[in-house]
PDB file of C-alpha atoms in Angstrom:
ATOM      1  CA  MET J 134      -5.056 -27.113 -33.935  1.00  0.00           C
ATOM      2  CA  GLU J 135      -1.284 -26.767 -34.521  1.00  0.00           C
ATOM      3  CA  GLY J 136      -1.411 -22.915 -34.126  1.00  0.00           C
ATOM      4  CA  SER J 137      -3.625 -23.468 -30.713  1.00  0.00           C
ATOM      5  CA  THR J 138      -1.177 -25.801 -29.300  1.00  0.00           C
ATOM      6  CA  ILE J 139       1.639 -23.316 -29.736  1.00  0.00           C
ATOM      7  CA  LYS J 140      -0.580 -20.904 -28.205  1.00  0.00           C
ATOM      8  CA  GLY J 141      -1.324 -23.070 -25.027  1.00  0.00           C
ATOM      9  CA  VAL J 142       2.287 -23.772 -24.418  1.00  0.00           C
ATOM     10  CA  SER J 143       3.390 -20.559 -24.596  1.00  0.00           C
ATOM     11  CA  LEU J 144       0.440 -19.113 -21.895  1.00  0.00           C
ATOM     12  CA  LEU J 145       1.446 -22.112 -19.580  1.00  0.00           C
ATOM     13  CA  THR J 146       5.114 -20.797 -20.348  1.00  0.00           C
ATOM     14  CA  LEU J 147       3.571 -16.874 -18.937  1.00  0.00           C
ATOM     15  CA  ASN J 148       1.453 -18.080 -16.498  1.00  0.00           C
ATOM     16  CA  GLU J 149       4.889 -20.275 -14.778  1.00  0.00           C
ATOM     17  CA  SER J 150       6.889 -18.029 -14.348  1.00  0.00           C
ATOM     18  CA  ASP J 151       4.334 -15.522 -13.314  1.00  0.00           C
ATOM     19  CA  SER J 152       4.168 -18.259 -10.122  1.00  0.00           C
ATOM     20  CA  LYS J 153       7.713 -17.751  -9.730  1.00  0.00           C
ATOM     21  CA  LYS J 154       8.296 -14.490  -8.823  1.00  0.00           C
ATOM     22  CA  THR J 155       9.878 -13.498  -6.102  1.00  0.00           C
ATOM     23  CA  ARG J 156       7.956 -11.832  -2.638  1.00  0.00           C
ATOM     24  CA  PRO J 157       9.611  -8.328  -1.966  1.00  0.00           C
ATOM     25  CA  ARG J 158      11.522  -8.269   0.945  1.00  0.00           C
ATOM     26  CA  LYS J 159      11.117  -6.628   3.989  1.00  0.00           C
ATOM     27  CA  ARG J 160      14.103  -3.865   3.274  1.00  0.00           C
ATOM     28  CA  ASP J 161      11.990  -2.396   0.099  1.00  0.00           C
ATOM     29  CA  ILE J 162       8.686  -2.437   1.137  1.00  0.00           C
ATOM     30  CA  GLY J 163       8.211   1.380   2.659  1.00  0.00           C
ATOM     31  CA  ARG J 164       5.425   1.403   4.968  1.00  0.00           C
ATOM     32  CA  ILE J 165       3.366   5.102   6.177  1.00  0.00           C
ATOM     33  CA  ARG J 166       1.162   6.030   8.806  1.00  0.00           C
ATOM     34  CA  VAL J 167      -1.308   8.404   7.826  1.00  0.00           C
ATOM     35  CA  MET J 168      -3.664  10.772   9.880  1.00  0.00           C
ATOM     36  CA  GLY J 169      -5.679  13.875   9.928  1.00  0.00           C
ATOM     37  CA  TYR J 170      -9.085  11.745   7.799  1.00  0.00           C
ATOM     38  CA  SER J 171     -12.730  11.783   9.416  1.00  0.00           C
ATOM     39  CA  THR J 172     -13.353   8.573  11.107  1.00  0.00           C
ATOM     40  CA  GLU J 173     -17.057   9.072   9.618  1.00  0.00           C
ATOM     41  CA  LEU J 174     -15.996   9.030   5.752  1.00  0.00           C
ATOM     42  CA  PRO J 175     -17.008   6.299   4.136  1.00  0.00           C
ATOM     43  CA  GLY J 176     -13.652   3.834   4.709  1.00  0.00           C
ATOM     44  CA  ASP J 177     -12.968   3.410   0.805  1.00  0.00           C
ATOM     45  CA  ASP J 178     -14.045   7.078  -0.278  1.00  0.00           C
ATOM     46  CA  VAL J 179     -10.722   7.701   2.319  1.00  0.00           C
ATOM     47  CA  GLU J 180      -8.249   4.448   1.142  1.00  0.00           C
ATOM     48  CA  SER J 181      -8.951   5.986  -2.932  1.00  0.00           C
ATOM     49  CA  SER J 182      -8.261   9.039  -1.693  1.00  0.00           C
ATOM     50  CA  LEU J 183      -5.243   8.747   0.252  1.00  0.00           C
ATOM     51  CA  ARG J 184      -3.785   5.943  -2.691  1.00  0.00           C
ATOM     52  CA  LYS J 185      -4.804   9.348  -5.317  1.00  0.00           C
ATOM     53  CA  HIS J 186      -2.840  11.424  -3.090  1.00  0.00           C
ATOM     54  CA  PHE J 187       0.439   9.425  -2.615  1.00  0.00           C
ATOM     55  CA  SER J 188       0.637   7.996  -6.184  1.00  0.00           C
ATOM     56  CA  SER J 189       3.474  10.181  -6.936  1.00  0.00           C
ATOM     57  CA  CYS J 190       5.266   8.903  -3.970  1.00  0.00           C
ATOM     58  CA  GLY J 191       6.106   5.060  -5.476  1.00  0.00           C
ATOM     59  CA  GLU J 192       3.649   2.103  -6.286  1.00  0.00           C
ATOM     60  CA  ILE J 193       1.627   1.868  -3.727  1.00  0.00           C
ATOM     61  CA  THR J 194       1.540  -1.620  -2.235  1.00  0.00           C
ATOM     62  CA  ASP J 195      -1.539  -1.904  -0.529  1.00  0.00           C
ATOM     63  CA  VAL J 196      -3.572   1.407   1.919  1.00  0.00           C
ATOM     64  CA  CYS J 197      -5.168  -0.163   4.685  1.00  0.00           C
ATOM     65  CA  VAL J 198      -7.787   1.773   6.064  1.00  0.00           C
ATOM     66  CA  LEU J 199      -9.863  -0.595   9.580  1.00  0.00           C
ATOM     67  CA  VAL J 200     -13.344  -0.160  10.710  1.00  0.00           C
ATOM     68  CA  LEU J 201     -14.130  -0.472  14.028  1.00  0.00           C
ATOM     69  CA  ASP J 202     -17.359  -2.884  15.301  1.00  0.00           C
ATOM     70  CA  ASN J 203     -19.398   0.781  15.279  1.00  0.00           C
ATOM     71  CA  ASN J 204     -19.057   1.320  11.197  1.00  0.00           C
ATOM     72  CA  ILE J 205     -16.619   4.240  12.030  1.00  0.00           C
ATOM     73  CA  LEU J 206     -13.142   3.842  10.952  1.00  0.00           C
ATOM     74  CA  ASN J 207      -9.970   3.660  13.151  1.00  0.00           C
ATOM     75  CA  SER J 208      -8.242   7.382  13.234  1.00  0.00           C
ATOM     76  CA  PHE J 209      -5.139   6.250  10.772  1.00  0.00           C
ATOM     77  CA  GLY J 210      -4.236   3.907   8.591  1.00  0.00           C
ATOM     78  CA  PHE J 211      -1.203   2.490   6.652  1.00  0.00           C
ATOM     79  CA  ILE J 212      -0.438   2.307   3.185  1.00  0.00           C
ATOM     80  CA  TYR J 213       2.325   0.323   1.964  1.00  0.00           C
ATOM     81  CA  PHE J 214       4.966   0.786  -0.935  1.00  0.00           C
ATOM     82  CA  LEU J 215       7.339  -0.499  -2.827  1.00  0.00           C
ATOM     83  CA  GLY J 216      10.762   1.143  -2.976  1.00  0.00           C
ATOM     84  CA  GLY J 217      12.113   1.323   1.280  1.00  0.00           C
ATOM     85  CA  GLN J 218      13.237   4.462   2.255  1.00  0.00           C
ATOM     86  CA  GLY J 219      13.193   6.156  -0.587  1.00  0.00           C
ATOM     87  CA  THR J 220       9.430   5.980  -1.247  1.00  0.00           C
ATOM     88  CA  VAL J 221       8.293   6.948   2.688  1.00  0.00           C
ATOM     89  CA  ASP J 222      11.014   9.998   2.361  1.00  0.00           C
ATOM     90  CA  LYS J 223       8.373  10.975  -0.964  1.00  0.00           C
ATOM     91  CA  ALA J 224       5.605  10.641   1.642  1.00  0.00           C
ATOM     92  CA  MET J 225       6.878  12.019   4.353  1.00  0.00           C
ATOM     93  CA  GLN J 226       6.983  15.506   2.579  1.00  0.00           C
ATOM     94  CA  LEU J 227       3.415  15.321   1.978  1.00  0.00           C
ATOM     95  CA  SER J 228       2.642  15.909   5.853  1.00  0.00           C
ATOM     96  CA  GLY J 229       0.659  18.449   6.064  1.00  0.00           C
ATOM     97  CA  THR J 230      -1.217  19.003   2.511  1.00  0.00           C
ATOM     98  CA  ASP J 231      -4.283  19.332   1.635  1.00  0.00           C
ATOM     99  CA  VAL J 232      -6.340  15.915   0.273  1.00  0.00           C
ATOM    100  CA  GLY J 233      -9.683  17.303  -0.740  1.00  0.00           C
ATOM    101  CA  GLY J 234     -11.246  18.430   2.161  1.00  0.00           C
ATOM    102  CA  TRP J 235      -8.699  17.622   5.043  1.00  0.00           C
ATOM    103  CA  ASN J 236      -5.149  17.693   5.808  1.00  0.00           C
ATOM    104  CA  VAL J 237      -3.295  14.034   5.829  1.00  0.00           C
ATOM    105  CA  ILE J 238      -0.988  13.747   9.004  1.00  0.00           C
ATOM    106  CA  VAL J 239       2.573  12.116   7.524  1.00  0.00           C
ATOM    107  CA  GLU J 240       4.456   9.215   9.883  1.00  0.00           C
ATOM    108  CA  PRO J 241       7.243   6.525   8.790  1.00  0.00           C
ATOM    109  CA  TYR J 242       5.877   3.434  10.648  1.00  0.00           C
ATOM    110  CA  PRO J 243       8.919   1.101   9.744  1.00  0.00           C
ATOM    111  CA  PHE J 244       8.678  -2.485  10.399  1.00  0.00           C
ATOM    112  CA  GLY J 245      10.817  -3.714  13.374  1.00  0.00           C
ATOM    113  CA  GLU J 246      14.316  -5.776  12.806  1.00  0.00           C
ATOM    114  CA  ASP J 247      11.780  -8.911  13.980  1.00  0.00           C
ATOM    115  CA  ALA J 248       9.169  -8.511  12.233  1.00  0.00           C
ATOM    116  CA  ASP J 249       7.908 -11.591  11.022  1.00  0.00           C
ATOM    117  CA  TRP J 250       7.858 -11.681   7.001  1.00  0.00           C
TER     118      TRP J 250
END
């Protein structure tokens, strides 16, 4: 029983430290806008392809491709990276490259100074 008590305390300590992690600051997040994919492709396929294609640029926190009301993808999406401007610079170098049958177009899409965080 003593062993299980110690294990429980250890897990509690780990969970407590996880909950106290700070959110990244706005300047630590890089964001790009991506285009070039067919809007008729399945959204999950586009997101997965983009995540794989840009994984070499840095840690991706989110890939967002919106699906419109008529079940067609929006013509552009966003990729968010940890690492700020450095990751955006790396991603910009991939503009025009092939992503499994379509060429991705990359634009920087920085947060405005007054963006709500």
